[in-house]
C-alpha cells in the first residue's frame, strides 16, 4: 500500500523538477506570475544552461565572464519576458538570438563590448525596451529592427556613434524615450527626428553638436524633457522650440552660448519650476543680453540656479550674475 501511495508523489516530483531547478551559482525566485533567475557577480564563463527553469520569465546575468550567447540558450526558456545581460564580455550577437522567445519585451545589454551587430538581430521579438548603453557601437543599422517596431525606449548612450540614420527612426513610430548621450554626434539631419511623433524624452547630452536646424524638433510635439547639455552649441535658431508646447525640462548648460535670440524662451510655455538650466555658458553681457536679462527677471522660479548664470565678458562684468546687472550696466 505504501509503495502505491508514494508513486503519485514521485511522478509529481519528476514532472516539476524543471520548474524548481536553479543553475549553480545563481539565485531563483518563484512566484505565481514570475520566475526570476539572477546570476550576479559569479565566476561564470558560459551561459548557465544547466538547471535553468524552463518557465523562466526574467533572467539577469551580470558581472560575469560569459562571452557568447546563442539562440539555443534562450529557446530553452520560451516564456522569457525580460533579459538583462549587464557587464559581461559579449562582443557580438547572432542574428537569430531572439527567434525562440516570442514574449520577450525587455532587453538590456549595457557595459559589454558590442560593436558590429547583424541585420534583424532585434526583429524576432516584440521588444518594447532596448538598452545598449556603454558598448563600442560605432554605427547603427536600420535593419536591426522590424519595419514597425514596438520599441518605446531605446538607449544607445555611451557608444561611438557619429550619426544615426533617419531610416532607423522611421521604424520607431512608438518611441517615447531616446537616449543618445555621450556619443560623438556632430550634427543631426534637419528631419531625422520627425518620425518620432510620440517622443517624450530626448537625451543628447555629451556630444559634439555645434548647431541645430530650426526644424530639428518641429514634429516632436509630445516632447517633455530635452537634454542638450555638454555640447558645443554656440547659437540657437529663434524658433527652435516653437513646436514643443509640452516641454517641461530643458537643459542647455555647459555649452558655448553667448546670447539668446529674442523670443526663444517665450516659447517655453510649460517649463516646470527650475526646469530650465542655462548655467556654465560664456554669456556676453552687452546690449544683446537684454532679452535674457528681462526674461530671467520675470521667470526666476522656472530657472535652475538662476544666480549662477554668469557673465564671461566684458572684463568689467566678468563673473557677475546676469540677474544682478543694472540698467546702466546694460546701457539701457
CSV table of C-alpha atoms in Angstrom, one decimal:
chain,number,residue,atom,x,y,z
A,1,UNK,CA,0.0,0.0,0.0
A,2,UNK,CA,2.8,2.4,0.9
A,3,UNK,CA,4.5,2.0,-2.5
A,4,UNK,CA,1.3,2.7,-4.4
A,5,UNK,CA,0.8,5.8,-2.2
A,6,UNK,CA,4.3,7.1,-3.0
A,7,UNK,CA,4.0,6.7,-6.8
A,8,UNK,CA,1.9,9.9,-7.5
A,9,UNK,CA,4.3,11.9,-5.3
A,10,UNK,CA,7.3,10.6,-7.2
A,11,UNK,CA,5.7,11.3,-10.5
A,12,UNK,CA,4.9,14.9,-9.4
A,13,UNK,CA,8.5,15.5,-8.3
A,14,UNK,CA,9.9,14.3,-11.6
A,15,UNK,CA,7.5,16.4,-13.6
A,16,UNK,CA,8.2,19.5,-11.6
A,17,UNK,CA,11.9,19.1,-11.5
A,18,UNK,CA,12.5,21.7,-14.3
A,19,UNK,CA,10.2,24.2,-12.6
A,20,UNK,CA,12.1,24.2,-9.3
A,21,UNK,CA,15.6,23.7,-10.5
A,22,UNK,CA,18.2,26.5,-10.4
A,23,UNK,CA,21.6,26.9,-12.1
A,24,UNK,CA,24.6,26.6,-9.9
A,25,UNK,CA,25.9,30.0,-8.5
A,26,UNK,CA,22.6,31.7,-9.4
A,27,UNK,CA,19.5,32.5,-7.4
A,28,UNK,CA,16.0,31.7,-8.4
A,29,UNK,CA,12.8,33.5,-7.2
A,30,UNK,CA,9.5,31.9,-8.0
A,31,UNK,CA,6.1,33.4,-7.6
A,32,UNK,CA,2.7,32.5,-9.2
A,33,UNK,CA,3.2,35.0,-12.0
A,34,UNK,CA,7.0,35.2,-12.4
A,35,UNK,CA,10.1,33.0,-12.3
A,36,UNK,CA,13.2,35.1,-12.0
A,37,UNK,CA,16.8,33.9,-12.3
A,38,UNK,CA,19.7,36.1,-11.1
A,39,UNK,CA,23.4,35.3,-11.7
A,40,UNK,CA,25.2,38.2,-10.2
A,41,UNK,CA,29.0,38.6,-9.7
A,42,UNK,CA,29.7,34.9,-10.0
A,43,UNK,CA,32.6,33.1,-11.9
A,44,UNK,CA,30.6,32.2,-15.0
A,45,UNK,CA,32.4,31.8,-18.3
A,46,UNK,CA,29.5,30.1,-20.1
A,47,UNK,CA,25.7,30.7,-20.3
A,48,UNK,CA,24.2,28.9,-17.3
A,49,UNK,CA,22.0,26.4,-19.3
A,50,UNK,CA,22.0,23.5,-16.8
A,51,UNK,CA,19.3,23.9,-14.3
A,52,UNK,CA,17.7,26.9,-15.8
A,53,UNK,CA,13.9,26.7,-15.2
A,54,UNK,CA,12.0,26.2,-18.5
A,55,UNK,CA,9.4,28.7,-17.2
A,56,UNK,CA,11.8,31.5,-16.5
A,57,UNK,CA,10.3,34.9,-17.3
A,58,UNK,CA,13.1,37.1,-16.1
A,59,UNK,CA,16.9,36.4,-16.5
A,60,UNK,CA,19.7,38.6,-15.2
A,61,UNK,CA,23.3,37.7,-15.8
A,62,UNK,CA,25.7,40.5,-14.7
A,63,UNK,CA,29.3,41.0,-13.8
A,64,UNK,CA,30.4,37.6,-15.2
A,65,UNK,CA,32.8,36.5,-17.9
A,66,UNK,CA,30.4,35.0,-20.4
A,67,UNK,CA,31.4,36.0,-23.9
A,68,UNK,CA,28.7,34.4,-26.0
A,69,UNK,CA,25.0,33.6,-26.1
A,70,UNK,CA,23.1,31.6,-28.7
A,71,UNK,CA,19.5,31.1,-29.9
A,72,UNK,CA,19.6,27.6,-28.4
A,73,UNK,CA,20.3,29.0,-24.9
A,74,UNK,CA,17.2,31.1,-25.0
A,75,UNK,CA,14.9,28.6,-26.8
A,76,UNK,CA,15.1,26.6,-23.5
A,77,UNK,CA,13.1,29.4,-21.8
A,78,UNK,CA,10.2,30.1,-24.3
A,79,UNK,CA,8.3,32.2,-21.7
A,80,UNK,CA,11.1,34.7,-21.2
A,81,UNK,CA,10.0,38.3,-21.0
A,82,UNK,CA,13.0,40.2,-19.6
A,83,UNK,CA,16.7,39.6,-20.4
A,84,UNK,CA,19.3,41.7,-18.6
A,85,UNK,CA,23.0,41.0,-19.5
A,86,UNK,CA,24.9,43.8,-17.9
A,87,UNK,CA,28.7,44.0,-17.5
A,88,UNK,CA,29.8,40.8,-19.3
A,89,UNK,CA,32.2,40.2,-22.2
A,90,UNK,CA,29.7,39.9,-25.1
A,91,UNK,CA,31.2,41.3,-28.3
A,92,UNK,CA,28.6,40.1,-30.8
A,93,UNK,CA,25.1,38.6,-31.0
A,94,UNK,CA,23.7,36.1,-33.5
A,95,UNK,CA,21.0,37.4,-35.8
A,96,UNK,CA,18.5,34.7,-34.7
A,97,UNK,CA,19.2,35.1,-31.0
A,98,UNK,CA,15.6,36.0,-30.1
A,99,UNK,CA,13.8,33.8,-32.5
A,100,UNK,CA,12.7,31.4,-29.8
A,101,UNK,CA,11.4,33.9,-27.2
A,102,UNK,CA,8.2,35.3,-28.6
A,103,UNK,CA,7.2,37.0,-25.3
A,104,UNK,CA,10.4,38.9,-24.8
A,105,UNK,CA,9.7,42.7,-24.3
A,106,UNK,CA,12.8,44.0,-22.4
A,107,UNK,CA,16.5,43.5,-23.3
A,108,UNK,CA,19.4,45.3,-21.6
A,109,UNK,CA,23.0,44.7,-22.8
A,110,UNK,CA,24.8,47.5,-21.1
A,111,UNK,CA,28.5,47.6,-20.4
A,112,UNK,CA,29.7,44.9,-22.8
A,113,UNK,CA,32.0,45.2,-25.8
A,114,UNK,CA,29.4,45.0,-28.6
A,115,UNK,CA,30.5,46.6,-31.8
A,116,UNK,CA,29.0,45.3,-35.1
A,117,UNK,CA,25.6,43.7,-34.9
A,118,UNK,CA,23.9,41.6,-37.6
A,119,UNK,CA,20.8,42.5,-39.5
A,120,UNK,CA,17.5,41.5,-38.0
A,121,UNK,CA,19.1,40.9,-34.6
A,122,UNK,CA,16.2,42.6,-32.8
A,123,UNK,CA,13.4,41.7,-35.3
A,124,UNK,CA,12.3,38.4,-33.8
A,125,UNK,CA,10.7,39.5,-30.5
A,126,UNK,CA,8.1,42.2,-29.7
A,127,UNK,CA,10.7,44.4,-27.8
A,128,UNK,CA,9.5,47.5,-26.0
A,129,UNK,CA,12.7,48.3,-24.2
A,130,UNK,CA,16.2,48.0,-25.6
A,131,UNK,CA,19.3,49.2,-23.7
A,132,UNK,CA,22.7,49.1,-25.5
A,133,UNK,CA,24.5,51.7,-23.4
A,134,UNK,CA,28.2,51.7,-22.8
A,135,UNK,CA,29.4,49.5,-25.6
A,136,UNK,CA,31.6,50.0,-28.6
A,137,UNK,CA,28.9,50.6,-31.2
A,138,UNK,CA,30.1,53.0,-34.0
A,139,UNK,CA,27.3,52.5,-36.4
A,140,UNK,CA,23.5,51.9,-36.2
A,141,UNK,CA,21.8,49.9,-38.9
A,142,UNK,CA,18.0,50.3,-39.5
A,143,UNK,CA,18.0,46.6,-40.4
A,144,UNK,CA,18.4,45.7,-36.8
A,145,UNK,CA,14.7,46.3,-36.2
A,146,UNK,CA,11.4,45.3,-37.9
A,147,UNK,CA,9.6,47.8,-40.0
A,148,UNK,CA,7.0,48.6,-37.4
A,149,UNK,CA,9.0,48.3,-34.1
A,150,UNK,CA,7.2,48.2,-30.8
A,151,UNK,CA,10.1,49.9,-29.0
A,152,UNK,CA,9.1,52.7,-26.6
A,153,UNK,CA,12.6,53.1,-25.0
A,154,UNK,CA,15.9,52.9,-26.9
A,155,UNK,CA,19.2,53.7,-25.1
A,156,UNK,CA,22.3,54.0,-27.2
A,157,UNK,CA,24.2,56.2,-24.8
A,158,UNK,CA,27.9,55.8,-24.1
A,159,UNK,CA,28.9,54.4,-27.6
A,160,UNK,CA,30.9,55.7,-30.5
A,161,UNK,CA,28.1,56.9,-32.8
A,162,UNK,CA,28.9,59.8,-35.2
A,163,UNK,CA,25.5,59.7,-36.9
A,164,UNK,CA,22.1,57.9,-36.6
A,165,UNK,CA,20.3,57.0,-39.9
A,166,UNK,CA,16.9,58.6,-40.4
A,167,UNK,CA,15.8,55.2,-41.7
A,168,UNK,CA,16.1,53.8,-38.1
A,169,UNK,CA,13.8,56.5,-36.7
A,170,UNK,CA,11.2,55.7,-39.4
A,171,UNK,CA,10.8,52.3,-37.8
A,172,UNK,CA,10.3,53.8,-34.3
A,173,UNK,CA,6.8,55.3,-34.5
A,174,UNK,CA,6.0,54.3,-30.9
A,175,UNK,CA,9.2,55.5,-29.3
A,176,UNK,CA,8.8,57.6,-26.2
A,177,UNK,CA,12.3,57.7,-24.7
A,178,UNK,CA,15.5,58.1,-26.8
A,179,UNK,CA,19.0,58.4,-25.2
A,180,UNK,CA,21.9,59.2,-27.5
A,181,UNK,CA,24.1,60.8,-24.8
A,182,UNK,CA,27.8,60.6,-24.6
A,183,UNK,CA,28.5,59.6,-28.3
A,184,UNK,CA,30.3,61.6,-31.0
A,185,UNK,CA,27.4,63.2,-32.8
A,186,UNK,CA,28.4,66.4,-34.5
A,187,UNK,CA,25.1,67.2,-36.2
A,188,UNK,CA,21.5,66.0,-36.6
A,189,UNK,CA,19.9,65.9,-40.0
A,190,UNK,CA,17.1,68.5,-40.1
A,191,UNK,CA,14.3,66.0,-40.5
A,192,UNK,CA,15.8,63.0,-38.8
A,193,UNK,CA,13.7,63.2,-35.6
A,194,UNK,CA,10.5,64.0,-37.4
A,195,UNK,CA,9.1,60.3,-37.5
A,196,UNK,CA,9.3,60.3,-33.6
A,197,UNK,CA,5.9,61.9,-33.1
A,198,UNK,CA,5.4,60.2,-29.7
A,199,UNK,CA,8.8,61.0,-28.3
A,200,UNK,CA,8.6,62.4,-24.7
A,201,UNK,CA,12.2,62.3,-23.6
A,202,UNK,CA,15.3,63.0,-25.7
A,203,UNK,CA,18.8,62.9,-24.3
A,204,UNK,CA,21.6,64.4,-26.4
A,205,UNK,CA,24.0,65.2,-23.6
A,206,UNK,CA,27.7,64.9,-24.0
A,207,UNK,CA,28.0,65.0,-27.8
A,208,UNK,CA,29.7,67.4,-30.2
A,209,UNK,CA,26.7,69.3,-31.5
A,210,UNK,CA,27.6,72.8,-32.6
A,211,UNK,CA,24.4,73.8,-34.4
A,212,UNK,CA,20.7,72.7,-34.6
A,213,UNK,CA,18.5,73.3,-37.6
A,214,UNK,CA,15.3,75.3,-36.9
A,215,UNK,CA,13.2,72.3,-37.8
A,216,UNK,CA,15.1,69.8,-35.7
A,217,UNK,CA,12.3,69.3,-33.1
A,218,UNK,CA,9.3,70.7,-35.1
A,219,UNK,CA,7.5,67.4,-35.2
A,220,UNK,CA,8.2,66.2,-31.7
A,221,UNK,CA,5.0,67.8,-30.2
A,222,UNK,CA,4.9,65.4,-27.2
A,223,UNK,CA,8.4,66.1,-26.0
A,224,UNK,CA,8.5,66.9,-22.3
A,225,UNK,CA,12.2,66.6,-21.5
A,226,UNK,CA,15.1,67.7,-23.7
A,227,UNK,CA,18.7,67.4,-22.6
A,228,UNK,CA,21.2,69.3,-24.7
A,229,UNK,CA,23.9,69.9,-22.1
A,230,UNK,CA,27.6,69.4,-22.6
A,231,UNK,CA,27.7,70.0,-26.3
A,232,UNK,CA,29.2,72.8,-28.4
A,233,UNK,CA,26.2,74.9,-29.2
A,234,UNK,CA,27.1,78.5,-29.8
A,235,UNK,CA,23.8,79.8,-31.1
A,236,UNK,CA,20.2,78.6,-31.3
A,237,UNK,CA,17.6,79.4,-34.0
A,238,UNK,CA,14.9,81.9,-32.7
A,239,UNK,CA,12.0,79.5,-33.3
A,240,UNK,CA,13.8,76.2,-32.3
A,241,UNK,CA,11.3,75.4,-29.5
A,242,UNK,CA,8.2,76.7,-31.3
A,243,UNK,CA,6.6,73.3,-31.8
A,244,UNK,CA,7.2,72.0,-28.3
A,245,UNK,CA,4.1,73.0,-26.3
A,246,UNK,CA,4.6,70.3,-23.6
A,247,UNK,CA,8.3,70.9,-22.9
A,248,UNK,CA,8.7,70.9,-19.1
A,249,UNK,CA,12.5,70.4,-18.7
A,250,UNK,CA,15.3,71.9,-20.9
A,251,UNK,CA,19.0,71.6,-20.2
A,252,UNK,CA,21.3,73.9,-22.1
A,253,UNK,CA,24.1,74.1,-19.6
A,254,UNK,CA,27.7,73.5,-20.4
A,255,UNK,CA,27.6,74.8,-24.0
A,256,UNK,CA,29.1,77.8,-25.8
A,257,UNK,CA,26.1,80.1,-25.8
A,258,UNK,CA,26.9,83.8,-25.6
A,259,UNK,CA,23.5,85.2,-26.4
A,260,UNK,CA,19.8,84.1,-26.6
A,261,UNK,CA,17.9,85.3,-29.6
A,262,UNK,CA,14.8,87.4,-28.6
A,263,UNK,CA,11.7,85.4,-28.3
A,264,UNK,CA,13.3,82.0,-27.9
A,265,UNK,CA,12.5,81.5,-24.2
A,266,UNK,CA,8.9,82.8,-24.7
A,267,UNK,CA,8.1,79.6,-26.5
A,268,UNK,CA,8.6,77.6,-23.3
A,269,UNK,CA,5.1,77.8,-22.0
A,270,UNK,CA,5.2,74.6,-20.0
A,271,UNK,CA,8.6,74.7,-18.3
A,272,UNK,CA,8.5,73.4,-14.7
A,273,UNK,CA,9.8,75.2,-11.7
A,274,UNK,CA,13.6,75.1,-12.0
A,275,UNK,CA,13.1,73.2,-15.3
A,276,UNK,CA,15.5,75.4,-17.4
A,277,UNK,CA,19.3,75.2,-16.9
A,278,UNK,CA,21.4,77.8,-18.6
A,279,UNK,CA,24.5,77.7,-16.3
A,280,UNK,CA,28.1,77.3,-17.5
A,281,UNK,CA,27.8,79.2,-20.8
A,282,UNK,CA,30.1,82.1,-21.8
A,283,UNK,CA,27.4,84.8,-21.7
A,284,UNK,CA,28.4,88.1,-23.2
A,285,UNK,CA,26.8,90.8,-21.1
A,286,UNK,CA,26.5,93.6,-23.7
A,287,UNK,CA,23.3,95.1,-25.1
A,288,UNK,CA,22.3,91.8,-26.7
A,289,UNK,CA,21.9,90.2,-23.3
A,290,UNK,CA,18.9,92.4,-22.5
A,291,UNK,CA,16.3,89.9,-23.7
A,292,UNK,CA,17.8,87.1,-21.4
A,293,UNK,CA,18.1,89.6,-18.5
A,294,UNK,CA,14.5,90.7,-18.8
A,295,UNK,CA,13.2,87.1,-19.2
A,296,UNK,CA,15.1,85.9,-16.1
A,297,UNK,CA,13.7,88.8,-14.0
A,298,UNK,CA,10.1,87.7,-14.9
A,299,UNK,CA,10.7,83.9,-14.7
A,300,UNK,CA,13.1,83.3,-11.9
A,301,UNK,CA,11.3,80.3,-10.5
A,302,UNK,CA,11.5,78.5,-13.8
A,303,UNK,CA,15.3,78.6,-13.9
A,304,UNK,CA,17.7,76.3,-12.1
A,305,UNK,CA,20.4,78.2,-10.2
A,306,UNK,CA,19.3,81.4,-11.7
A,307,UNK,CA,22.0,83.4,-9.9
A,308,UNK,CA,24.7,81.1,-11.3
A,309,UNK,CA,24.1,82.3,-14.9
A,310,UNK,CA,27.3,84.3,-15.1
A,311,UNK,CA,28.8,86.9,-17.5
A,312,UNK,CA,32.0,85.8,-19.2
A,313,UNK,CA,32.6,89.2,-20.7
A,314,UNK,CA,33.2,92.1,-20.9
A,315,UNK,CA,36.0,92.1,-18.4
A,316,UNK,CA,34.3,94.7,-16.2
A,317,UNK,CA,31.3,92.4,-15.7
A,318,UNK,CA,33.1,89.0,-15.7
A,319,UNK,CA,31.8,86.6,-13.0
A,320,UNK,CA,28.8,88.9,-12.4
A,321,UNK,CA,25.4,87.1,-12.3
A,322,UNK,CA,23.3,88.2,-15.3
A,323,UNK,CA,20.4,88.6,-12.9
A,324,UNK,CA,22.3,91.2,-10.9
A,325,UNK,CA,23.1,93.5,-13.8
A,326,UNK,CA,21.6,97.0,-13.7
A,327,UNK,CA,20.0,99.1,-16.4
A,328,UNK,CA,23.1,101.4,-16.7
A,329,UNK,CA,25.5,98.4,-16.9
A,330,UNK,CA,23.5,97.2,-19.9
A,331,UNK,CA,23.4,100.7,-21.4
A,332,UNK,CA,19.6,100.9,-21.2
